[in-house]
Amino acid sequence: MHIDVSPGTGGPGRRAGTQRELRGLLEELALRGVAARLVGPAADPVPAAPGEGRTEPGGSVPARQPDAEALLLVGLGADAPADDAQLISWLDRARTAAAAGRPVVVSGLVLGAGPVPEEAVRRLLADATLVGLRDEASLAVARRLCPGHAGLRVGWDDALLLPRPAAAAPSPGQDRPTERRGEQDGPADRQPEQDGVSEQRREPAEPEAPPRIVAAVERPAGPFPPEQVAPVLAGLLDALVHRTGGTVTLLACGGTSADAEFAADVAALLRDDVRRVLANPEETAAAAVRADWVVTTCSRGAVLGLAARAVVLAVGPDKYSMDSMNGVLSRWGLGNGVVPLAALLTPGDVAWDTRAAVQQWAAEAVQHRGAVRAALADAEPEVREAAARWWDDVAGALRGLRPPPAPGTAVAPRGVGAPVVRALRRRYAAPDVPPERPTVVIVLRHRDGPARLDRAVGGLLAQTFTDWRLVVVDDGGDPAEVDEALAPRRDELAGRVTVLHHRRALGSGAAANRGLRAGGSELVVRHDGAAPWPPTLLQRAVAHLEDPLVSDDGVVVRTEEPAGTGQDVLPGRPGPHLVRPDREVLTLTDVLDGDRTAVESPFLYRRAVHGVLGDYDETLGAAEEWEFTLRFLETFTVGLLPARPPAQGGRADRSSAAGGELAVRDRHLRQWSAEHGIGLPLYLRRAAAEDAGALHRRLNSAEELAHELLDVVRAQSRQIERLEQVVAEKGFVAFCRRAWRSLRGG
């Protein structure tokens, strides 16, 4: 049969390895009796099947192509969710084919977990009899949009990059055909002979080339800016070079100019003694399939590395890249091998800092290289068999056959030990089984409808730090409303939510106390559900409290920067934001001056302080957080983090004179309040605030009176000017009249 193949709006060759995938696709279809031709504006003039000509046997007139009997839409080389342009192009072709009664099959469709053009996706899936999604996350989105579709499953189009199985060994008298390196045999096939006789007969060879390290990177689009990602990747490459002596090749995995610039930025950060080269875009696929080590931030790089049987070190800058790369590794039995970038930025108890973390990871990768390559060799038959079944199903669906039941995509783990990777992932990847005692418990009081709850839960699921448990205190609401709001996110929450229903409203203080008692953790934080949390909020707050050089027992993270610099606030004037943006601590003096940062921003603190301070005061109503902050600052210290991390690492200088004077004043204030209580400072501060407020009101009244007097003076000045003008005009007119009468003789 003859079919049309549409490789997508981007066309083949947009990403590394796409041309090789396209050739493999045509070969797979030809083996099953399907002749394919490419369609679309960016289609590459590739024959319909290997060896098939386009001219008549005895002449030069092109042969007429037969009408297509089916349509195959393939997302070869895709590593990002399908955009509107690709979906519209595919949808138009699918509707035309379906209207003509031709089967439609989709392979390699990528759908993001975030917002997708749902209506276009539904219509496309409805027209297709068989749909191969790129990963499990895309499959979950497709099943949510079309729950009754029987042809949804994870495809195996990434196996097209695997080299063809090597031919049988030649007989002793037969010459072995020359094979192109990287296309016939993978790097794992280049093993030295173990036979001692063969070693003796071998002629002296040239020194082996240094190991090839490939960095297949994309410009990050997640919560971390490129200038924060590039140094981590450069440090990991330096660590690998130090242990292997290899050369580094930088690849722009995404194929865009922004990706190429990012790869150049990473290369510029490598040490001067590291031999590096930025590969030509046309040479990216060849460079990847000859790699011994692959450091990547995208699933495309992971696919290329596994096809070469290279050791893949996957760094996930965001949740989507982590899920997609983990899906690729899972097919080879190496699941959960992706290290979140957040874990390398703040490794916690795994390592002292980023440099130590990447050194440990590189050392582990070098140590387990043999085990990883053996695991890939063992998994390759399973991968090839699953891919063959997939293309059998594709060929059957193109012929109009009903797709068989979806087979399982899970591959048995290969048992390759990676303790450093597991330790780095522990608090930065969604757990398969939630821990009994998480690091952070988040107490959320629900009382304002499901929209606010859904927004808060969405912000928590976007956090780069994942070792948390959410305790939702339903304070007098509808229990069914809460359960319905959480139901669509059960899989993402992965058992990390506890709901406490209270038919009668308890109040904010009582709800907070109930939530704190419901979950055990080292750290706690309250969430009001109003302002969205930045994705790195928990990561930065936990890292601050776990820093061995920090003695704070709590930390406040601003969700937005206050207006102004803090220096334009008049002394004594009350206001909600009196803390200077460059300050790193929140003091008792600040709170007494009227600052409400700890109440209006997330305040993460150690649970153990409740053993000293007691619970929230349930009798104070809405003031219980402010009162708890006062008690907290009387005994403990609180750090203060800006809404956005500084561009460069390092600590700010705390030795300024103003900061030192404030620290001395706050120290004496805490000492005095510890001996005599905080009542007198509260009374004096309130009295001073009232006096200052009265003074400012009088000043404002005086300013208003001055403005009124000034307006009166200006009005009188304008009136005098008008009178002078009138007098001047009347005097001139009278003179003219007298002169005219005298001339007339009257």
mmCIF file with all atom_site columns, C-alpha atoms in Angstrom, residues 570-575 685-708:
data_model
loop_
_atom_site.group_PDB
_atom_site.id
_atom_site.type_symbol
_atom_site.label_atom_id
_atom_site.label_alt_id
_atom_site.label_comp_id
_atom_site.label_asym_id
_atom_site.label_entity_id
_atom_site.label_seq_id
_atom_site.pdbx_PDB_ins_code
_atom_site.Cartn_x
_atom_site.Cartn_y
_atom_site.Cartn_z
_atom_site.occupancy
_atom_site.B_iso_or_equiv
_atom_site.pdbx_formal_charge
_atom_site.auth_seq_id
_atom_site.auth_comp_id
_atom_site.auth_asym_id
_atom_site.auth_atom_id
_atom_site.pdbx_PDB_model_num
ATOM 1  C CA . LEU A 1 570 ? 10.215 58.854 57.242 1.00 0.00 ? 570 LEU A CA 1
ATOM 2  C CA . PRO A 1 571 ? 11.297 57.812 60.748 1.00 0.00 ? 571 PRO A CA 1
ATOM 3  C CA . GLY A 1 572 ? 8.372  56.990 62.991 1.00 0.00 ? 572 GLY A CA 1
ATOM 4  C CA . ARG A 1 573 ? 5.805  56.867 60.186 1.00 0.00 ? 573 ARG A CA 1
ATOM 5  C CA . PRO A 1 574 ? 3.823  53.607 60.423 1.00 0.00 ? 574 PRO A CA 1
ATOM 6  C CA . GLY A 1 575 ? 3.546  51.423 57.338 1.00 0.00 ? 575 GLY A CA 1
ATOM 7  C CA . ARG A 1 685 ? 5.761  51.890 70.173 1.00 0.00 ? 685 ARG A CA 1
ATOM 8  C CA . ARG A 1 686 ? 2.009  52.260 69.898 1.00 0.00 ? 686 ARG A CA 1
ATOM 9  C CA . ALA A 1 687 ? 2.085  55.598 71.704 1.00 0.00 ? 687 ALA A CA 1
ATOM 10 C CA . ALA A 1 688 ? 4.947  56.791 69.511 1.00 0.00 ? 688 ALA A CA 1
ATOM 11 C CA . ALA A 1 689 ? 3.076  55.630 66.431 1.00 0.00 ? 689 ALA A CA 1
ATOM 12 C CA . GLU A 1 690 ? -0.059 57.478 67.557 1.00 0.00 ? 690 GLU A CA 1
ATOM 13 C CA . ASP A 1 691 ? 1.956  60.638 68.332 1.00 0.00 ? 691 ASP A CA 1
ATOM 14 C CA . ALA A 1 692 ? 3.735  60.337 65.009 1.00 0.00 ? 692 ALA A CA 1
ATOM 15 C CA . GLY A 1 693 ? 0.416  59.775 63.272 1.00 0.00 ? 693 GLY A CA 1
ATOM 16 C CA . ALA A 1 694 ? -1.100 62.815 64.968 1.00 0.00 ? 694 ALA A CA 1
ATOM 17 C CA . LEU A 1 695 ? 1.938  64.894 64.061 1.00 0.00 ? 695 LEU A CA 1
ATOM 18 C CA . HIS A 1 696 ? 1.727  63.764 60.453 1.00 0.00 ? 696 HIS A CA 1
ATOM 19 C CA . ARG A 1 697 ? -1.967 64.529 60.394 1.00 0.00 ? 697 ARG A CA 1
ATOM 20 C CA . ARG A 1 698 ? -1.231 68.035 61.671 1.00 0.00 ? 698 ARG A CA 1
ATOM 21 C CA . LEU A 1 699 ? 1.518  68.416 59.102 1.00 0.00 ? 699 LEU A CA 1
ATOM 22 C CA . ASN A 1 700 ? -0.839 67.234 56.411 1.00 0.00 ? 700 ASN A CA 1
ATOM 23 C CA . SER A 1 701 ? -3.463 69.740 57.599 1.00 0.00 ? 701 SER A CA 1
ATOM 24 C CA . ALA A 1 702 ? -0.867 72.511 57.575 1.00 0.00 ? 702 ALA A CA 1
ATOM 25 C CA . GLU A 1 703 ? 0.208  71.514 54.087 1.00 0.00 ? 703 GLU A CA 1
ATOM 26 C CA . GLU A 1 704 ? -3.404 71.530 52.920 1.00 0.00 ? 704 GLU A CA 1
ATOM 27 C CA . LEU A 1 705 ? -3.970 74.989 54.503 1.00 0.00 ? 705 LEU A CA 1
ATOM 28 C CA . ALA A 1 706 ? -0.798 76.303 52.879 1.00 0.00 ? 706 ALA A CA 1
ATOM 29 C CA . HIS A 1 707 ? -1.996 75.006 49.513 1.00 0.00 ? 707 HIS A CA 1
ATOM 30 C CA . GLU A 1 708 ? -5.374 76.695 50.037 1.00 0.00 ? 708 GLU A CA 1
#
